[in-house]
């Protein structure tokens, strides 16, 4: 039995592959800005994004902007597939009164996004912990994501690799709910009827995706700052938990610390979501050109939702 031809013959298989292309494009395009964001969140002494960028290029070289990228790249395809399949199920389950031929209600979209964000944190939390620690290395190291993961497991056990899971759930659950709700609402406003017809333009998807990404980041950003500080490692016992991290960070650096790096994160949200939507849509259209015109007419109306927020 040939698995690949049968897999690609299914709509789910094509969406899986296209989602992988979109996720990879988003990570590659937005990773330098993500590295700058992480360094800004780490300490008040790090300076502005431009200051950090100049220092990194001069001292550590251009490759430092992509340090730790292997970890999210390795997981992005499976993560995207898992996230959007769970979302498709939950968005219907939370409001079963809506007929299957109709798009999910906004209530179902929001609650489905919240549930999806909570579940996907189980995969995302260890990946981000490894990514953050690699991004914060001040010099070139031979330690890659696998080597670092083994070191953490050996020294801290499974609890160490899942450090920051609670704050990741608290960040991602509401953020995903707002993300999917904003995307659905904005694209319907820009192109009335598109939630049912699936005929919105690429420009509509880019704008809706960008605004969805920005809105979700603004809401969850203070939690993201705390998550970075809890997961950064070093100085064992520096923070005793989420509340302690909030309290110490504010006491030492003021309330502004909770929003440090937000501008970089917002810029990254637009860049990443633009790249994800464009790459996903182009890949999906290329895959669907292999079908007959009859198959093309059966393209799922919710394809435009199969996109991950950075």
Short mmCIF file of N, CA and C in Angstrom, two decimals, residues 145-274:
data_model
loop_
_atom_site.label_atom_id
_atom_site.label_comp_id
_atom_site.label_asym_id
_atom_site.label_seq_id
_atom_site.Cartn_x
_atom_site.Cartn_y
_atom_site.Cartn_z
N UNK A 145 19.62 21.79 19.94
CA UNK A 145 18.39 21.55 20.70
C UNK A 145 18.32 20.16 21.33
N UNK A 146 18.78 19.13 20.62
CA UNK A 146 18.72 17.78 21.17
C UNK A 146 19.68 17.63 22.34
N UNK A 147 20.90 18.15 22.18
CA UNK A 147 21.89 18.09 23.24
C UNK A 147 21.42 18.84 24.47
N UNK A 148 20.83 20.01 24.26
CA UNK A 148 20.34 20.82 25.38
C UNK A 148 19.19 20.10 26.08
N UNK A 149 18.28 19.50 25.31
CA UNK A 149 17.15 18.78 25.90
C UNK A 149 17.65 17.63 26.78
N UNK A 150 18.67 16.89 26.29
CA UNK A 150 19.23 15.79 27.08
C UNK A 150 19.86 16.31 28.37
N UNK A 151 20.53 17.45 28.28
CA UNK A 151 21.16 18.03 29.47
C UNK A 151 20.12 18.43 30.51
N UNK A 152 19.02 19.05 30.05
CA UNK A 152 17.96 19.47 30.97
C UNK A 152 17.32 18.25 31.63
N UNK A 153 17.05 17.22 30.83
CA UNK A 153 16.44 16.01 31.36
C UNK A 153 17.35 15.33 32.39
N UNK A 154 18.65 15.34 32.11
CA UNK A 154 19.60 14.70 33.02
C UNK A 154 19.72 15.47 34.33
N UNK A 155 19.72 16.79 34.26
CA UNK A 155 19.93 17.62 35.45
C UNK A 155 18.64 17.93 36.21
N UNK A 156 17.54 18.12 35.48
CA UNK A 156 16.31 18.59 36.12
C UNK A 156 15.15 17.62 35.97
N UNK A 157 15.31 16.59 35.15
CA UNK A 157 14.25 15.63 34.97
C UNK A 157 13.13 16.15 34.08
N UNK A 158 12.02 15.40 34.01
CA UNK A 158 10.88 15.78 33.18
C UNK A 158 10.27 17.10 33.64
N UNK A 159 10.33 17.34 34.95
CA UNK A 159 9.82 18.61 35.49
C UNK A 159 10.58 19.79 34.93
N UNK A 160 11.87 19.61 34.70
CA UNK A 160 12.68 20.69 34.14
C UNK A 160 12.34 21.01 32.71
N UNK A 161 12.07 19.98 31.91
CA UNK A 161 11.77 20.21 30.49
C UNK A 161 10.40 20.85 30.32
N UNK A 162 9.52 20.65 31.34
CA UNK A 162 8.19 21.25 31.28
C UNK A 162 8.06 22.47 32.18
N UNK A 163 9.19 23.04 32.55
CA UNK A 163 9.17 24.26 33.34
C UNK A 163 8.48 25.38 32.55
N UNK A 164 7.52 26.02 33.15
CA UNK A 164 6.79 27.08 32.46
C UNK A 164 5.52 26.61 31.77
N UNK A 165 5.13 25.34 31.97
CA UNK A 165 3.93 24.82 31.31
C UNK A 165 2.68 25.59 31.73
N UNK A 166 2.54 25.85 33.03
CA UNK A 166 1.34 26.54 33.52
C UNK A 166 1.19 27.91 32.90
N UNK A 167 2.28 28.70 32.86
CA UNK A 167 2.20 30.04 32.28
C UNK A 167 2.00 29.97 30.77
N UNK A 168 2.48 28.91 30.13
CA UNK A 168 2.25 28.73 28.70
C UNK A 168 0.77 28.50 28.42
N UNK A 169 0.12 27.68 29.25
CA UNK A 169 -1.31 27.43 29.11
C UNK A 169 -2.09 28.73 29.35
N UNK A 170 -1.73 29.46 30.41
CA UNK A 170 -2.41 30.72 30.71
C UNK A 170 -2.24 31.75 29.60
N UNK A 171 -1.12 31.70 28.91
CA UNK A 171 -0.88 32.61 27.79
C UNK A 171 -1.62 32.17 26.54
N UNK A 172 -1.49 30.90 26.18
CA UNK A 172 -1.96 30.44 24.88
C UNK A 172 -3.45 30.17 24.80
N UNK A 173 -4.09 29.78 25.90
CA UNK A 173 -5.52 29.48 25.85
C UNK A 173 -6.33 30.71 25.45
N UNK A 174 -6.26 31.82 26.19
CA UNK A 174 -7.02 33.00 25.77
C UNK A 174 -6.50 33.61 24.47
N UNK A 175 -5.19 33.53 24.24
CA UNK A 175 -4.62 34.12 23.03
C UNK A 175 -5.15 33.43 21.78
N UNK A 176 -5.24 32.10 21.81
CA UNK A 176 -5.78 31.37 20.65
C UNK A 176 -7.26 31.65 20.46
N UNK A 177 -8.00 31.75 21.58
CA UNK A 177 -9.41 32.08 21.46
C UNK A 177 -9.61 33.42 20.77
N UNK A 178 -8.86 34.43 21.20
CA UNK A 178 -8.95 35.76 20.60
C UNK A 178 -8.45 35.75 19.17
N UNK A 179 -7.40 34.98 18.90
CA UNK A 179 -6.82 34.93 17.56
C UNK A 179 -7.84 34.42 16.53
N UNK A 180 -8.42 33.27 16.80
CA UNK A 180 -9.35 32.69 15.85
C UNK A 180 -10.63 33.52 15.72
N UNK A 181 -11.10 34.06 16.86
CA UNK A 181 -12.29 34.91 16.80
C UNK A 181 -12.03 36.16 15.97
N UNK A 182 -10.89 36.83 16.21
CA UNK A 182 -10.55 38.05 15.46
C UNK A 182 -10.41 37.76 13.98
N UNK A 183 -9.75 36.65 13.65
CA UNK A 183 -9.56 36.30 12.24
C UNK A 183 -10.90 36.10 11.55
N UNK A 184 -11.78 35.33 12.17
CA UNK A 184 -13.10 35.06 11.58
C UNK A 184 -13.92 36.33 11.45
N UNK A 185 -13.91 37.16 12.50
CA UNK A 185 -14.70 38.38 12.50
C UNK A 185 -14.20 39.37 11.45
N UNK A 186 -12.89 39.59 11.41
CA UNK A 186 -12.33 40.59 10.50
C UNK A 186 -12.49 40.17 9.05
N UNK A 187 -12.24 38.91 8.74
CA UNK A 187 -12.37 38.50 7.34
C UNK A 187 -13.82 38.57 6.87
N UNK A 188 -14.78 38.31 7.76
CA UNK A 188 -16.19 38.43 7.40
C UNK A 188 -16.57 39.89 7.19
N UNK A 189 -16.00 40.78 7.99
CA UNK A 189 -16.27 42.21 7.81
C UNK A 189 -15.66 42.74 6.52
N UNK A 190 -14.47 42.27 6.19
CA UNK A 190 -13.80 42.74 4.97
C UNK A 190 -14.41 42.14 3.71
N UNK A 191 -14.91 40.93 3.82
CA UNK A 191 -15.48 40.23 2.67
C UNK A 191 -16.74 39.51 3.12
N UNK A 192 -17.88 40.23 3.21
CA UNK A 192 -19.12 39.63 3.73
C UNK A 192 -19.50 38.34 3.00
N UNK A 193 -19.83 37.33 3.78
CA UNK A 193 -20.24 36.06 3.21
C UNK A 193 -19.11 35.07 2.98
N UNK A 194 -17.86 35.51 3.21
CA UNK A 194 -16.73 34.64 2.88
C UNK A 194 -16.58 33.47 3.85
N UNK A 195 -17.12 33.59 5.06
CA UNK A 195 -17.01 32.48 6.01
C UNK A 195 -17.77 31.26 5.49
N UNK A 196 -18.81 31.49 4.72
CA UNK A 196 -19.58 30.39 4.17
C UNK A 196 -19.10 30.00 2.77
N UNK A 197 -18.73 31.01 1.97
CA UNK A 197 -18.33 30.73 0.59
C UNK A 197 -16.87 30.36 0.45
N UNK A 198 -16.01 30.84 1.38
CA UNK A 198 -14.58 30.59 1.28
C UNK A 198 -13.93 31.29 0.10
N UNK A 199 -14.51 32.42 -0.34
CA UNK A 199 -14.04 33.09 -1.55
C UNK A 199 -13.31 34.40 -1.26
N UNK A 200 -12.82 34.59 -0.06
CA UNK A 200 -12.11 35.82 0.23
C UNK A 200 -10.78 35.88 -0.50
N UNK A 201 -10.30 37.10 -0.73
CA UNK A 201 -9.05 37.29 -1.45
C UNK A 201 -7.86 37.04 -0.52
N UNK A 202 -6.69 36.89 -1.12
CA UNK A 202 -5.47 36.72 -0.34
C UNK A 202 -5.21 37.95 0.51
N UNK A 203 -5.53 39.12 -0.03
CA UNK A 203 -5.34 40.36 0.72
C UNK A 203 -6.21 40.36 1.98
N UNK A 204 -7.44 39.89 1.87
CA UNK A 204 -8.32 39.81 3.03
C UNK A 204 -7.74 38.89 4.09
N UNK A 205 -7.22 37.75 3.67
CA UNK A 205 -6.64 36.81 4.63
C UNK A 205 -5.41 37.39 5.30
N UNK A 206 -4.58 38.12 4.55
CA UNK A 206 -3.37 38.71 5.11
C UNK A 206 -3.71 39.76 6.16
N UNK A 207 -4.69 40.62 5.83
CA UNK A 207 -5.08 41.67 6.79
C UNK A 207 -5.72 41.06 8.02
N UNK A 208 -6.64 40.13 7.82
CA UNK A 208 -7.32 39.49 8.95
C UNK A 208 -6.32 38.73 9.82
N UNK A 209 -5.41 38.01 9.18
CA UNK A 209 -4.40 37.26 9.94
C UNK A 209 -3.47 38.17 10.71
N UNK A 210 -3.06 39.28 10.08
CA UNK A 210 -2.18 40.22 10.76
C UNK A 210 -2.83 40.84 11.98
N UNK A 211 -4.08 41.28 11.83
CA UNK A 211 -4.79 41.88 12.96
C UNK A 211 -5.06 40.86 14.06
N UNK A 212 -5.35 39.62 13.66
CA UNK A 212 -5.58 38.56 14.65
C UNK A 212 -4.30 38.31 15.45
N UNK A 213 -3.17 38.25 14.75
CA UNK A 213 -1.91 38.02 15.43
C UNK A 213 -1.55 39.14 16.39
N UNK A 214 -1.74 40.37 15.95
CA UNK A 214 -1.40 41.52 16.80
C UNK A 214 -2.31 41.56 18.03
N UNK A 215 -3.60 41.37 17.83
CA UNK A 215 -4.53 41.45 18.97
C UNK A 215 -4.23 40.39 20.01
N UNK A 216 -3.92 39.17 19.57
CA UNK A 216 -3.64 38.10 20.54
C UNK A 216 -2.33 38.34 21.28
N UNK A 217 -1.34 38.92 20.61
CA UNK A 217 -0.06 39.21 21.27
C UNK A 217 -0.21 40.32 22.30
N UNK A 218 -0.97 41.37 21.97
CA UNK A 218 -1.13 42.49 22.90
C UNK A 218 -1.79 42.01 24.20
N UNK A 219 -2.79 41.15 24.08
CA UNK A 219 -3.51 40.68 25.26
C UNK A 219 -2.65 39.79 26.15
N UNK A 220 -1.85 38.92 25.54
CA UNK A 220 -1.11 37.94 26.34
C UNK A 220 0.33 38.36 26.62
N UNK A 221 0.75 39.55 26.19
CA UNK A 221 2.17 39.88 26.24
C UNK A 221 2.78 39.89 27.65
N UNK A 222 2.13 40.46 28.67
CA UNK A 222 2.72 40.40 30.02
C UNK A 222 2.99 38.96 30.47
N UNK A 223 2.10 38.04 30.12
CA UNK A 223 2.31 36.64 30.47
C UNK A 223 3.49 36.06 29.69
N UNK A 224 3.69 36.53 28.47
CA UNK A 224 4.81 36.05 27.67
C UNK A 224 6.14 36.50 28.27
N UNK A 225 6.18 37.72 28.79
CA UNK A 225 7.39 38.23 29.44
C UNK A 225 7.73 37.36 30.65
N UNK A 226 6.72 37.06 31.47
CA UNK A 226 6.94 36.21 32.65
C UNK A 226 7.38 34.82 32.23
N UNK A 227 6.77 34.27 31.18
CA UNK A 227 7.14 32.94 30.70
C UNK A 227 8.60 32.88 30.28
N UNK A 228 9.05 33.91 29.56
CA UNK A 228 10.45 33.96 29.13
C UNK A 228 11.38 33.94 30.34
N UNK A 229 11.06 34.73 31.36
CA UNK A 229 11.92 34.81 32.54
C UNK A 229 11.93 33.51 33.35
N UNK A 230 10.79 32.83 33.39
CA UNK A 230 10.74 31.57 34.12
C UNK A 230 11.49 30.46 33.39
N UNK A 231 11.49 30.51 32.05
CA UNK A 231 12.09 29.43 31.27
C UNK A 231 13.54 29.69 30.89
N UNK A 232 14.07 30.87 31.15
CA UNK A 232 15.39 31.21 30.63
C UNK A 232 16.53 30.45 31.28
N UNK A 233 16.28 29.84 32.45
CA UNK A 233 17.35 29.07 33.08
C UNK A 233 18.37 29.96 33.73
N UNK A 234 19.41 29.34 34.32
CA UNK A 234 20.43 30.12 35.01
C UNK A 234 19.88 30.67 36.30
N UNK A 235 20.71 30.86 37.26
CA UNK A 235 20.27 31.41 38.53
C UNK A 235 19.16 30.59 39.14
N UNK A 236 19.39 29.31 39.34
CA UNK A 236 18.37 28.40 39.83
C UNK A 236 17.69 28.97 41.07
N UNK A 237 16.36 28.96 41.06
CA UNK A 237 15.61 29.46 42.20
C UNK A 237 15.42 30.96 42.18
N UNK A 238 15.75 31.61 41.05
CA UNK A 238 15.58 33.06 40.95
C UNK A 238 14.12 33.44 41.15
N UNK A 239 13.21 32.62 40.63
CA UNK A 239 11.78 32.85 40.79
C UNK A 239 11.14 31.58 41.34
N UNK A 240 10.26 31.77 42.31
CA UNK A 240 9.61 30.63 42.94
C UNK A 240 8.32 30.24 42.25
N UNK A 241 7.88 31.04 41.29
CA UNK A 241 6.66 30.74 40.56
C UNK A 241 6.19 31.94 39.78
N UNK A 242 5.00 31.83 39.20
CA UNK A 242 4.47 32.90 38.35
C UNK A 242 4.26 34.19 39.14
N UNK A 243 3.58 34.10 40.28
CA UNK A 243 3.30 35.29 41.09
C UNK A 243 4.60 35.94 41.57
N UNK A 244 5.56 35.12 41.95
CA UNK A 244 6.85 35.63 42.44
C UNK A 244 7.60 36.34 41.32
N UNK A 245 7.51 35.80 40.11
CA UNK A 245 8.18 36.42 38.95
C UNK A 245 7.55 37.77 38.64
N UNK A 246 6.22 37.83 38.66
CA UNK A 246 5.53 39.10 38.46
C UNK A 246 5.99 40.12 39.51
N UNK A 247 5.95 39.72 40.76
CA UNK A 247 6.25 40.62 41.88
C UNK A 247 7.70 41.14 41.81
N UNK A 248 8.65 40.25 41.61
CA UNK A 248 10.05 40.66 41.58
C UNK A 248 10.38 41.50 40.35
N UNK A 249 9.81 41.14 39.21
CA UNK A 249 10.09 41.88 37.98
C UNK A 249 9.58 43.31 38.08
N UNK A 250 8.36 43.49 38.62
CA UNK A 250 7.78 44.82 38.76
C UNK A 250 8.52 45.63 39.82
N UNK A 251 8.89 44.97 40.92
CA UNK A 251 9.59 45.67 42.00
C UNK A 251 10.96 46.18 41.55
N UNK A 252 11.64 45.40 40.72
CA UNK A 252 12.99 45.75 40.28
C UNK A 252 13.01 46.67 39.07
N UNK A 253 12.03 46.56 38.18
CA UNK A 253 12.10 47.29 36.91
C UNK A 253 10.85 48.09 36.57
N UNK A 254 9.84 48.06 37.42
CA UNK A 254 8.63 48.82 37.17
C UNK A 254 7.65 48.07 36.28
N UNK A 255 6.43 48.63 36.15
CA UNK A 255 5.39 47.98 35.35
C UNK A 255 5.73 47.93 33.86
N UNK A 256 6.61 48.82 33.43
CA UNK A 256 6.98 48.83 32.01
C UNK A 256 7.65 47.55 31.56
N UNK A 257 8.20 46.79 32.51
CA UNK A 257 8.88 45.55 32.15
C UNK A 257 7.91 44.56 31.50
N UNK A 258 6.63 44.65 31.86
CA UNK A 258 5.64 43.71 31.33
C UNK A 258 5.32 43.96 29.86
N UNK A 259 5.74 45.11 29.35
CA UNK A 259 5.46 45.45 27.95
C UNK A 259 6.74 45.63 27.15
N UNK A 260 7.88 45.33 27.76
CA UNK A 260 9.15 45.52 27.06
C UNK A 260 9.25 44.57 25.86
N UNK A 261 9.54 45.12 24.69
CA UNK A 261 9.66 44.31 23.49
C UNK A 261 8.36 44.14 22.73
N UNK A 262 7.28 44.82 23.19
CA UNK A 262 5.98 44.66 22.53
C UNK A 262 6.02 45.13 21.08
N UNK A 263 6.72 46.25 20.83
CA UNK A 263 6.80 46.75 19.45
C UNK A 263 7.42 45.73 18.52
N UNK A 264 8.49 45.08 18.99
CA UNK A 264 9.14 44.04 18.19
C UNK A 264 8.18 42.87 17.96
N UNK A 265 7.43 42.51 19.00
CA UNK A 265 6.49 41.39 18.89
C UNK A 265 5.37 41.70 17.91
N UNK A 266 4.86 42.94 17.93
CA UNK A 266 3.79 43.33 17.01
C UNK A 266 4.28 43.32 15.57
N UNK A 267 5.49 43.87 15.36
CA UNK A 267 6.07 43.85 14.01
C UNK A 267 6.24 42.41 13.53
N UNK A 268 6.72 41.56 14.42
CA UNK A 268 6.91 40.15 14.08
C UNK A 268 5.59 39.48 13.74
N UNK A 269 4.53 39.84 14.49
CA UNK A 269 3.22 39.23 14.26
C UNK A 269 2.73 39.49 12.84
N UNK A 270 2.92 40.71 12.36
CA UNK A 270 2.49 41.02 10.99
C UNK A 270 3.36 40.28 9.97
N UNK A 271 4.66 40.29 10.18
CA UNK A 271 5.56 39.62 9.24
C UNK A 271 5.27 38.12 9.18
N UNK A 272 5.19 37.52 10.36
CA UNK A 272 5.00 36.07 10.43
C UNK A 272 3.67 35.64 9.85
N UNK A 273 2.59 36.34 10.25
CA UNK A 273 1.28 35.95 9.74
C UNK A 273 1.15 36.18 8.24
N UNK A 274 1.79 37.26 7.74
CA UNK A 274 1.80 37.46 6.30
C UNK A 274 2.50 36.33 5.57
#
